[in-house]
């Protein structure tokens, strides 16, 4: 953002978050924030919020992102829904407020995806993607190093975000928002979740993939599930978005998968079939540890990542 004018920390967090992810919300925010009034904290926390709560339309831009090739070698796309500038700003205000209540909205220790930054951190709304990946990798490596007879089995929740029902999302959000003592922001969250349901083109009633608020909701709806799995499963439990890693003996892993499937199905989720190889990955602890230095810059050059970040 141009340093020649003053901007609130919320507008900076919003534009930095989308700058490295989606070009359309980023450009939209850049034009939106040329108006000096929109750059103030009061606008982001009051005017933008009220406009979202009172709106009668759902202005999401639907884009298609490559996902995979199906069994017929046809390209499968994922629908990504991008919010307009006003919602992106209101959303940033909401998530900034959530970051001030870490005891309520911080990730469970077994979860490494989409951790909210502190309110004073202007780099974005969430910690960088790779920081979570590296912490997850290091945690699994630490478990494996203590028992080289273990295995690591990663499974995947099928169509995770679209499968989060409107009722489940509202229940999780409303519960945590009340714990935080939210009033207007609780209403804002409920309004956004309802607009998600009304905006999907695929017939799903779940939350949208694309908006930043969706990531918080995804973690909140699995909060009790994460707590149970991290303390009750025979295998060690790690989650990154929809990827669940289980570390233990084969017997411990098999037993844990049966429990997880039952728990997830009670919430309306399903694991991918075992025959989908890229969604069911099993390696020995020794194999995992052989890649333990993947985050070491001396092991793999990070120049390409720096180049891409610089371009963004």
mmCIF file of C-alpha atoms in Angstrom:
data_model
loop_
_atom_site.group_PDB
_atom_site.id
_atom_site.type_symbol
_atom_site.label_atom_id
_atom_site.label_comp_id
_atom_site.label_asym_id
_atom_site.label_seq_id
_atom_site.Cartn_x
_atom_site.Cartn_y
_atom_site.Cartn_z
ATOM 1 C CA UNK A 1 0.000 0.000 0.000
ATOM 2 C CA UNK A 2 1.215 3.525 -0.805
ATOM 3 C CA UNK A 3 2.949 5.003 2.243
ATOM 4 C CA UNK A 4 2.006 8.595 1.293
ATOM 5 C CA UNK A 5 -1.329 8.300 3.070
ATOM 6 C CA UNK A 6 -2.255 6.972 6.490
ATOM 7 C CA UNK A 7 -4.072 3.664 6.691
ATOM 8 C CA UNK A 8 -5.607 1.770 9.596
ATOM 9 C CA UNK A 9 -3.990 -1.491 10.638
ATOM 10 C CA UNK A 10 -7.140 -3.334 9.501
ATOM 11 C CA UNK A 11 -6.968 -2.073 5.920
ATOM 12 C CA UNK A 12 -3.257 -2.938 5.766
ATOM 13 C CA UNK A 13 -3.870 -6.461 7.100
ATOM 14 C CA UNK A 14 -6.686 -6.988 4.573
ATOM 15 C CA UNK A 15 -4.735 -5.831 1.546
ATOM 16 C CA UNK A 16 -1.592 -7.733 2.549
ATOM 17 C CA UNK A 17 -3.580 -10.938 3.059
ATOM 18 C CA UNK A 18 -5.194 -10.871 -0.370
ATOM 19 C CA UNK A 19 -2.097 -9.429 -2.103
ATOM 20 C CA UNK A 20 -0.359 -12.786 -1.915
ATOM 21 C CA UNK A 21 -3.429 -14.912 -2.636
ATOM 22 C CA UNK A 22 -6.087 -13.505 -4.985
ATOM 23 C CA UNK A 23 -5.575 -10.720 -7.486
ATOM 24 C CA UNK A 24 -9.235 -9.641 -7.786
ATOM 25 C CA UNK A 25 -9.910 -8.821 -4.101
ATOM 26 C CA UNK A 26 -6.470 -7.217 -3.928
ATOM 27 C CA UNK A 27 -7.095 -4.879 -6.860
ATOM 28 C CA UNK A 28 -10.614 -4.205 -5.601
ATOM 29 C CA UNK A 29 -9.230 -3.209 -2.204
ATOM 30 C CA UNK A 30 -6.589 -0.974 -3.768
ATOM 31 C CA UNK A 31 -9.236 1.051 -5.592
ATOM 32 C CA UNK A 32 -11.605 0.993 -2.609
ATOM 33 C CA UNK A 33 -8.938 2.326 -0.257
ATOM 34 C CA UNK A 34 -8.066 5.299 -2.461
ATOM 35 C CA UNK A 35 -10.939 7.032 -0.685
ATOM 36 C CA UNK A 36 -9.420 8.428 2.518
ATOM 37 C CA UNK A 37 -12.579 7.672 4.525
ATOM 38 C CA UNK A 38 -12.365 3.944 3.822
ATOM 39 C CA UNK A 39 -8.834 3.752 5.200
ATOM 40 C CA UNK A 40 -9.884 4.613 8.746
ATOM 41 C CA UNK A 41 -10.472 2.059 11.494
ATOM 42 C CA UNK A 42 -13.902 3.557 12.091
ATOM 43 C CA UNK A 43 -14.931 2.831 8.508
ATOM 44 C CA UNK A 44 -13.670 -0.757 8.628
ATOM 45 C CA UNK A 45 -15.228 -1.519 12.008
ATOM 46 C CA UNK A 46 -18.480 0.377 11.577
ATOM 47 C CA UNK A 47 -19.508 1.442 8.056
ATOM 48 C CA UNK A 48 -18.167 -1.614 6.196
ATOM 49 C CA UNK A 49 -19.657 -3.952 8.796
ATOM 50 C CA UNK A 50 -23.104 -2.320 8.644
ATOM 51 C CA UNK A 51 -23.123 -2.439 4.831
ATOM 52 C CA UNK A 52 -22.490 -6.179 4.842
ATOM 53 C CA UNK A 53 -25.109 -6.879 7.513
ATOM 54 C CA UNK A 54 -27.761 -4.824 5.697
ATOM 55 C CA UNK A 55 -27.045 -5.887 2.114
ATOM 56 C CA UNK A 56 -29.605 -7.805 0.074
ATOM 57 C CA UNK A 57 -27.246 -9.292 -2.521
ATOM 58 C CA UNK A 58 -24.182 -11.541 -2.272
ATOM 59 C CA UNK A 59 -21.373 -10.045 -4.400
ATOM 60 C CA UNK A 60 -18.918 -12.952 -4.683
ATOM 61 C CA UNK A 61 -16.795 -13.435 -7.786
ATOM 62 C CA UNK A 62 -16.811 -17.103 -8.794
ATOM 63 C CA UNK A 63 -13.569 -18.361 -10.311
ATOM 64 C CA UNK A 64 -12.440 -21.843 -11.235
ATOM 65 C CA UNK A 65 -9.094 -23.156 -10.019
ATOM 66 C CA UNK A 66 -7.435 -26.303 -11.299
ATOM 67 C CA UNK A 67 -7.818 -29.194 -8.852
ATOM 68 C CA UNK A 68 -6.842 -32.475 -10.525
ATOM 69 C CA UNK A 69 -7.350 -34.841 -13.439
ATOM 70 C CA UNK A 70 -10.141 -37.382 -13.080
ATOM 71 C CA UNK A 71 -9.963 -41.039 -14.117
ATOM 72 C CA UNK A 72 -10.762 -40.036 -17.702
ATOM 73 C CA UNK A 73 -7.934 -37.461 -17.721
ATOM 74 C CA UNK A 74 -10.495 -34.659 -17.723
ATOM 75 C CA UNK A 75 -9.616 -31.510 -15.790
ATOM 76 C CA UNK A 76 -11.532 -31.048 -12.540
ATOM 77 C CA UNK A 77 -11.891 -27.500 -11.242
ATOM 78 C CA UNK A 78 -12.588 -26.167 -7.763
ATOM 79 C CA UNK A 79 -14.998 -23.251 -7.353
ATOM 80 C CA UNK A 80 -13.340 -20.354 -5.532
ATOM 81 C CA UNK A 81 -15.560 -17.483 -4.404
ATOM 82 C CA UNK A 82 -13.900 -14.117 -3.845
ATOM 83 C CA UNK A 83 -15.472 -11.307 -1.784
ATOM 84 C CA UNK A 84 -15.712 -7.700 -2.869
ATOM 85 C CA UNK A 85 -13.621 -4.977 -1.263
ATOM 86 C CA UNK A 86 -16.189 -3.900 1.322
ATOM 87 C CA UNK A 87 -16.704 -7.431 2.628
ATOM 88 C CA UNK A 88 -12.955 -8.084 2.616
ATOM 89 C CA UNK A 89 -12.525 -5.040 4.853
ATOM 90 C CA UNK A 90 -15.417 -5.979 7.164
ATOM 91 C CA UNK A 91 -14.106 -9.547 7.249
ATOM 92 C CA UNK A 92 -10.652 -8.243 8.269
ATOM 93 C CA UNK A 93 -12.248 -6.248 11.100
ATOM 94 C CA UNK A 94 -14.077 -9.358 12.296
ATOM 95 C CA UNK A 95 -10.993 -11.566 12.208
ATOM 96 C CA UNK A 96 -8.868 -8.858 13.808
ATOM 97 C CA UNK A 97 -11.312 -8.773 16.709
ATOM 98 C CA UNK A 98 -11.165 -12.572 16.964
ATOM 99 C CA UNK A 99 -7.361 -12.387 17.199
ATOM 100 C CA UNK A 100 -7.753 -10.375 20.413
ATOM 101 C CA UNK A 101 -9.383 -13.429 22.057
ATOM 102 C CA UNK A 102 -6.726 -16.146 21.582
ATOM 103 C CA UNK A 103 -8.191 -18.340 24.295
ATOM 104 C CA UNK A 104 -11.357 -18.685 22.222
ATOM 105 C CA UNK A 105 -10.238 -18.471 18.589
ATOM 106 C CA UNK A 106 -6.655 -19.786 18.515
ATOM 107 C CA UNK A 107 -6.074 -23.161 16.911
ATOM 108 C CA UNK A 108 -6.028 -26.342 18.928
ATOM 109 C CA UNK A 109 -2.360 -27.389 19.474
ATOM 110 C CA UNK A 110 -2.834 -30.332 17.093
ATOM 111 C CA UNK A 111 -3.930 -28.022 14.240
ATOM 112 C CA UNK A 112 -1.402 -26.113 12.126
ATOM 113 C CA UNK A 113 -3.549 -24.417 9.472
ATOM 114 C CA UNK A 114 -4.774 -20.817 9.344
ATOM 115 C CA UNK A 115 -3.557 -19.468 12.669
ATOM 116 C CA UNK A 116 -4.683 -15.863 13.182
ATOM 117 C CA UNK A 117 -1.934 -13.267 13.442
ATOM 118 C CA UNK A 118 -1.861 -10.860 16.347
ATOM 119 C CA UNK A 119 -3.773 -7.616 15.898
ATOM 120 C CA UNK A 120 -0.486 -5.705 15.695
ATOM 121 C CA UNK A 121 0.880 -7.943 12.923
ATOM 122 C CA UNK A 122 0.313 -6.096 9.633
ATOM 123 C CA UNK A 123 1.599 -8.883 7.381
ATOM 124 C CA UNK A 124 -1.891 -10.314 6.941
ATOM 125 C CA UNK A 125 -4.829 -11.927 8.679
ATOM 126 C CA UNK A 126 -3.284 -15.388 9.002
ATOM 127 C CA UNK A 127 0.261 -16.611 9.499
ATOM 128 C CA UNK A 128 1.943 -17.597 6.203
ATOM 129 C CA UNK A 129 0.944 -20.929 4.683
ATOM 130 C CA UNK A 130 4.459 -22.365 4.844
ATOM 131 C CA UNK A 131 4.970 -21.591 8.520
ATOM 132 C CA UNK A 132 2.126 -23.945 9.387
ATOM 133 C CA UNK A 133 3.374 -26.602 6.972
ATOM 134 C CA UNK A 134 6.857 -26.472 8.493
ATOM 135 C CA UNK A 135 5.553 -26.679 12.077
ATOM 136 C CA UNK A 136 3.358 -29.621 11.115
ATOM 137 C CA UNK A 137 6.266 -31.377 9.420
ATOM 138 C CA UNK A 138 8.582 -30.753 12.383
ATOM 139 C CA UNK A 139 6.007 -32.030 14.881
ATOM 140 C CA UNK A 140 5.509 -35.269 12.957
ATOM 141 C CA UNK A 141 9.290 -35.650 12.612
ATOM 142 C CA UNK A 142 9.706 -35.251 16.355
ATOM 143 C CA UNK A 143 7.167 -38.024 17.005
ATOM 144 C CA UNK A 144 8.812 -40.295 14.446
ATOM 145 C CA UNK A 145 12.304 -39.734 15.839
ATOM 146 C CA UNK A 146 11.188 -41.165 19.177
ATOM 147 C CA UNK A 147 9.946 -44.381 17.585
ATOM 148 C CA UNK A 148 11.287 -45.387 14.187
ATOM 149 C CA UNK A 149 8.865 -48.330 14.082
ATOM 150 C CA UNK A 150 5.948 -45.938 13.668
ATOM 151 C CA UNK A 151 4.186 -45.162 10.415
ATOM 152 C CA UNK A 152 2.647 -41.921 9.163
ATOM 153 C CA UNK A 153 -0.722 -42.215 7.450
ATOM 154 C CA UNK A 154 -2.319 -39.084 5.985
ATOM 155 C CA UNK A 155 -6.002 -39.137 5.020
ATOM 156 C CA UNK A 156 -8.158 -36.418 3.512
ATOM 157 C CA UNK A 157 -11.658 -35.135 4.296
ATOM 158 C CA UNK A 158 -13.686 -35.193 1.090
ATOM 159 C CA UNK A 159 -14.927 -31.762 -0.091
ATOM 160 C CA UNK A 160 -14.346 -30.315 3.366
ATOM 161 C CA UNK A 161 -15.531 -26.703 3.055
ATOM 162 C CA UNK A 162 -18.605 -27.402 0.876
ATOM 163 C CA UNK A 163 -19.585 -30.165 3.336
ATOM 164 C CA UNK A 164 -19.721 -27.822 6.327
ATOM 165 C CA UNK A 165 -23.463 -27.420 6.740
ATOM 166 C CA UNK A 166 -24.988 -24.012 7.353
ATOM 167 C CA UNK A 167 -26.377 -25.227 10.687
ATOM 168 C CA UNK A 168 -23.006 -26.555 11.856
ATOM 169 C CA UNK A 169 -21.208 -23.352 10.825
ATOM 170 C CA UNK A 170 -23.735 -21.061 12.524
ATOM 171 C CA UNK A 171 -23.747 -23.168 15.691
ATOM 172 C CA UNK A 172 -19.936 -23.155 15.967
ATOM 173 C CA UNK A 173 -19.611 -19.451 15.189
ATOM 174 C CA UNK A 174 -22.466 -18.320 17.433
ATOM 175 C CA UNK A 175 -21.112 -20.345 20.363
ATOM 176 C CA UNK A 176 -17.602 -18.920 20.154
ATOM 177 C CA UNK A 177 -18.795 -15.377 19.369
ATOM 178 C CA UNK A 178 -20.956 -15.397 22.505
ATOM 179 C CA UNK A 179 -18.009 -16.616 24.566
ATOM 180 C CA UNK A 180 -16.040 -13.620 23.267
ATOM 181 C CA UNK A 181 -18.906 -11.265 24.115
ATOM 182 C CA UNK A 182 -19.445 -10.197 20.504
ATOM 183 C CA UNK A 183 -22.603 -8.359 19.519
ATOM 184 C CA UNK A 184 -22.412 -6.649 16.119
ATOM 185 C CA UNK A 185 -19.519 -8.877 15.033
ATOM 186 C CA UNK A 186 -21.564 -11.944 15.943
ATOM 187 C CA UNK A 187 -24.335 -10.672 13.672
ATOM 188 C CA UNK A 188 -21.788 -9.986 10.941
ATOM 189 C CA UNK A 189 -20.459 -13.538 11.115
ATOM 190 C CA UNK A 190 -23.946 -15.035 10.978
ATOM 191 C CA UNK A 191 -24.832 -12.840 7.990
ATOM 192 C CA UNK A 192 -21.700 -13.848 6.078
ATOM 193 C CA UNK A 193 -22.308 -17.556 6.744
ATOM 194 C CA UNK A 194 -25.888 -17.230 5.476
ATOM 195 C CA UNK A 195 -24.653 -15.426 2.360
ATOM 196 C CA UNK A 196 -22.203 -18.274 1.765
ATOM 197 C CA UNK A 197 -25.106 -20.712 1.625
ATOM 198 C CA UNK A 198 -27.058 -18.512 -0.770
ATOM 199 C CA UNK A 199 -24.117 -17.964 -3.120
ATOM 200 C CA UNK A 200 -23.015 -21.491 -3.993
ATOM 201 C CA UNK A 201 -23.549 -22.543 -7.621
ATOM 202 C CA UNK A 202 -22.871 -26.216 -6.941
ATOM 203 C CA UNK A 203 -25.976 -26.949 -4.903
ATOM 204 C CA UNK A 204 -24.007 -27.186 -1.652
ATOM 205 C CA UNK A 205 -25.311 -25.607 1.513
ATOM 206 C CA UNK A 206 -21.859 -25.342 3.056
ATOM 207 C CA UNK A 207 -19.407 -22.498 3.389
ATOM 208 C CA UNK A 208 -17.516 -21.050 0.443
ATOM 209 C CA UNK A 209 -13.887 -21.716 -0.420
ATOM 210 C CA UNK A 210 -12.069 -18.427 -0.938
ATOM 211 C CA UNK A 211 -13.089 -15.910 1.740
ATOM 212 C CA UNK A 212 -10.773 -15.586 4.761
ATOM 213 C CA UNK A 213 -13.613 -16.014 7.275
ATOM 214 C CA UNK A 214 -14.252 -19.517 5.922
ATOM 215 C CA UNK A 215 -10.905 -20.706 7.296
ATOM 216 C CA UNK A 216 -11.762 -19.666 10.842
ATOM 217 C CA UNK A 217 -15.163 -21.360 10.615
ATOM 218 C CA UNK A 218 -13.552 -24.559 9.319
ATOM 219 C CA UNK A 219 -11.320 -24.705 12.397
ATOM 220 C CA UNK A 220 -14.156 -23.859 14.792
ATOM 221 C CA UNK A 221 -16.514 -26.587 13.545
ATOM 222 C CA UNK A 222 -13.805 -29.203 14.187
ATOM 223 C CA UNK A 223 -12.669 -27.806 17.560
ATOM 224 C CA UNK A 224 -14.318 -30.532 19.676
ATOM 225 C CA UNK A 225 -13.304 -33.177 17.125
ATOM 226 C CA UNK A 226 -9.664 -32.015 17.315
ATOM 227 C CA UNK A 227 -9.759 -32.087 21.104
ATOM 228 C CA UNK A 228 -11.163 -35.616 21.163
ATOM 229 C CA UNK A 229 -8.750 -36.986 18.555
ATOM 230 C CA UNK A 230 -5.676 -35.452 20.144
ATOM 231 C CA UNK A 231 -6.419 -37.049 23.534
ATOM 232 C CA UNK A 232 -8.441 -40.211 22.860
ATOM 233 C CA UNK A 233 -7.029 -41.830 19.717
ATOM 234 C CA UNK A 234 -4.439 -44.612 20.051
ATOM 235 C CA UNK A 235 -2.360 -42.916 17.311
ATOM 236 C CA UNK A 236 -0.903 -39.391 17.408
ATOM 237 C CA UNK A 237 -3.202 -36.896 15.653
ATOM 238 C CA UNK A 238 -2.209 -33.889 13.500
ATOM 239 C CA UNK A 239 -4.487 -31.828 11.236
ATOM 240 C CA UNK A 240 -3.775 -29.292 8.492
ATOM 241 C CA UNK A 241 -7.082 -28.025 6.984
ATOM 242 C CA UNK A 242 -8.608 -31.246 5.561
ATOM 243 C CA UNK A 243 -5.459 -33.389 5.805
ATOM 244 C CA UNK A 244 -5.295 -35.603 8.897
ATOM 245 C CA UNK A 245 -2.014 -37.304 9.773
ATOM 246 C CA UNK A 246 -1.936 -40.265 12.144
ATOM 247 C CA UNK A 247 1.367 -41.463 13.570
ATOM 248 C CA UNK A 248 1.763 -44.805 15.323
ATOM 249 C CA UNK A 249 1.840 -48.539 14.717
ATOM 250 C CA UNK A 250 -0.299 -49.902 11.895
ATOM 251 C CA UNK A 251 -2.752 -51.298 14.437
ATOM 252 C CA UNK A 252 -3.029 -47.942 16.209
ATOM 253 C CA UNK A 253 -3.533 -46.161 12.894
ATOM 254 C CA UNK A 254 -6.210 -48.587 11.645
ATOM 255 C CA UNK A 255 -8.133 -48.290 14.909
ATOM 256 C CA UNK A 256 -7.844 -44.499 14.839
ATOM 257 C CA UNK A 257 -9.112 -44.267 11.253
ATOM 258 C CA UNK A 258 -12.230 -46.242 12.185
ATOM 259 C CA UNK A 259 -12.908 -43.847 15.068
ATOM 260 C CA UNK A 260 -12.258 -40.784 12.905
ATOM 261 C CA UNK A 261 -14.583 -41.975 10.149
ATOM 262 C CA UNK A 262 -17.395 -42.492 12.638
ATOM 263 C CA UNK A 263 -16.853 -39.103 14.304
ATOM 264 C CA UNK A 264 -16.639 -37.255 10.993
ATOM 265 C CA UNK A 265 -19.717 -38.919 9.542
ATOM 266 C CA UNK A 266 -21.719 -37.812 12.578
ATOM 267 C CA UNK A 267 -20.802 -34.231 11.569
ATOM 268 C CA UNK A 268 -21.629 -34.766 7.891
ATOM 269 C CA UNK A 269 -18.070 -35.336 6.628
ATOM 270 C CA UNK A 270 -16.493 -38.287 4.826
ATOM 271 C CA UNK A 271 -12.926 -39.420 4.202
ATOM 272 C CA UNK A 272 -11.738 -40.095 0.664
ATOM 273 C CA UNK A 273 -11.787 -43.731 -0.420
ATOM 274 C CA UNK A 274 -8.676 -45.799 0.241
ATOM 275 C CA UNK A 275 -8.187 -46.410 -3.481
ATOM 276 C CA UNK A 276 -7.534 -42.698 -4.093
ATOM 277 C CA UNK A 277 -3.764 -42.825 -3.682
ATOM 278 C CA UNK A 278 -3.068 -39.090 -3.507
ATOM 279 C CA UNK A 279 -5.612 -38.779 -0.675
ATOM 280 C CA UNK A 280 -4.277 -41.735 1.337
ATOM 281 C CA UNK A 281 -0.534 -41.621 1.865
ATOM 282 C CA UNK A 282 1.268 -44.134 4.077
ATOM 283 C CA UNK A 283 5.007 -43.971 4.770
ATOM 284 C CA UNK A 284 7.295 -45.414 7.417
ATOM 285 C CA UNK A 285 8.822 -43.210 10.108
ATOM 286 C CA UNK A 286 12.217 -43.750 8.489
ATOM 287 C CA UNK A 287 10.899 -42.537 5.136
ATOM 288 C CA UNK A 288 9.397 -39.488 6.798
ATOM 289 C CA UNK A 289 12.608 -38.683 8.647
ATOM 290 C CA UNK A 290 14.594 -38.961 5.413
ATOM 291 C CA UNK A 291 12.851 -35.737 4.382
ATOM 292 C CA UNK A 292 13.121 -34.124 7.823
ATOM 293 C CA UNK A 293 15.267 -31.268 6.504
ATOM 294 C CA UNK A 294 12.812 -30.228 3.804
ATOM 295 C CA UNK A 295 12.454 -26.812 5.430
ATOM 296 C CA UNK A 296 16.214 -26.331 5.585
ATOM 297 C CA UNK A 297 17.357 -23.764 3.015
ATOM 298 C CA UNK A 298 20.613 -25.688 2.659
ATOM 299 C CA UNK A 299 18.663 -28.781 1.623
ATOM 300 C CA UNK A 300 16.353 -27.231 -0.980
ATOM 301 C CA UNK A 301 16.766 -23.814 -2.539
ATOM 302 C CA UNK A 302 14.143 -21.280 -1.487
ATOM 303 C CA UNK A 303 15.003 -18.814 -4.246
ATOM 304 C CA UNK A 304 12.000 -19.801 -6.340
ATOM 305 C CA UNK A 305 9.647 -19.163 -3.415
ATOM 306 C CA UNK A 306 11.181 -15.746 -2.848
ATOM 307 C CA UNK A 307 10.781 -14.977 -6.546
ATOM 308 C CA UNK A 308 7.083 -15.902 -6.580
ATOM 309 C CA UNK A 309 6.434 -13.918 -3.394
ATOM 310 C CA UNK A 310 8.196 -10.921 -4.907
ATOM 311 C CA UNK A 311 6.095 -11.133 -8.066
ATOM 312 C CA UNK A 312 2.902 -11.260 -6.005
#
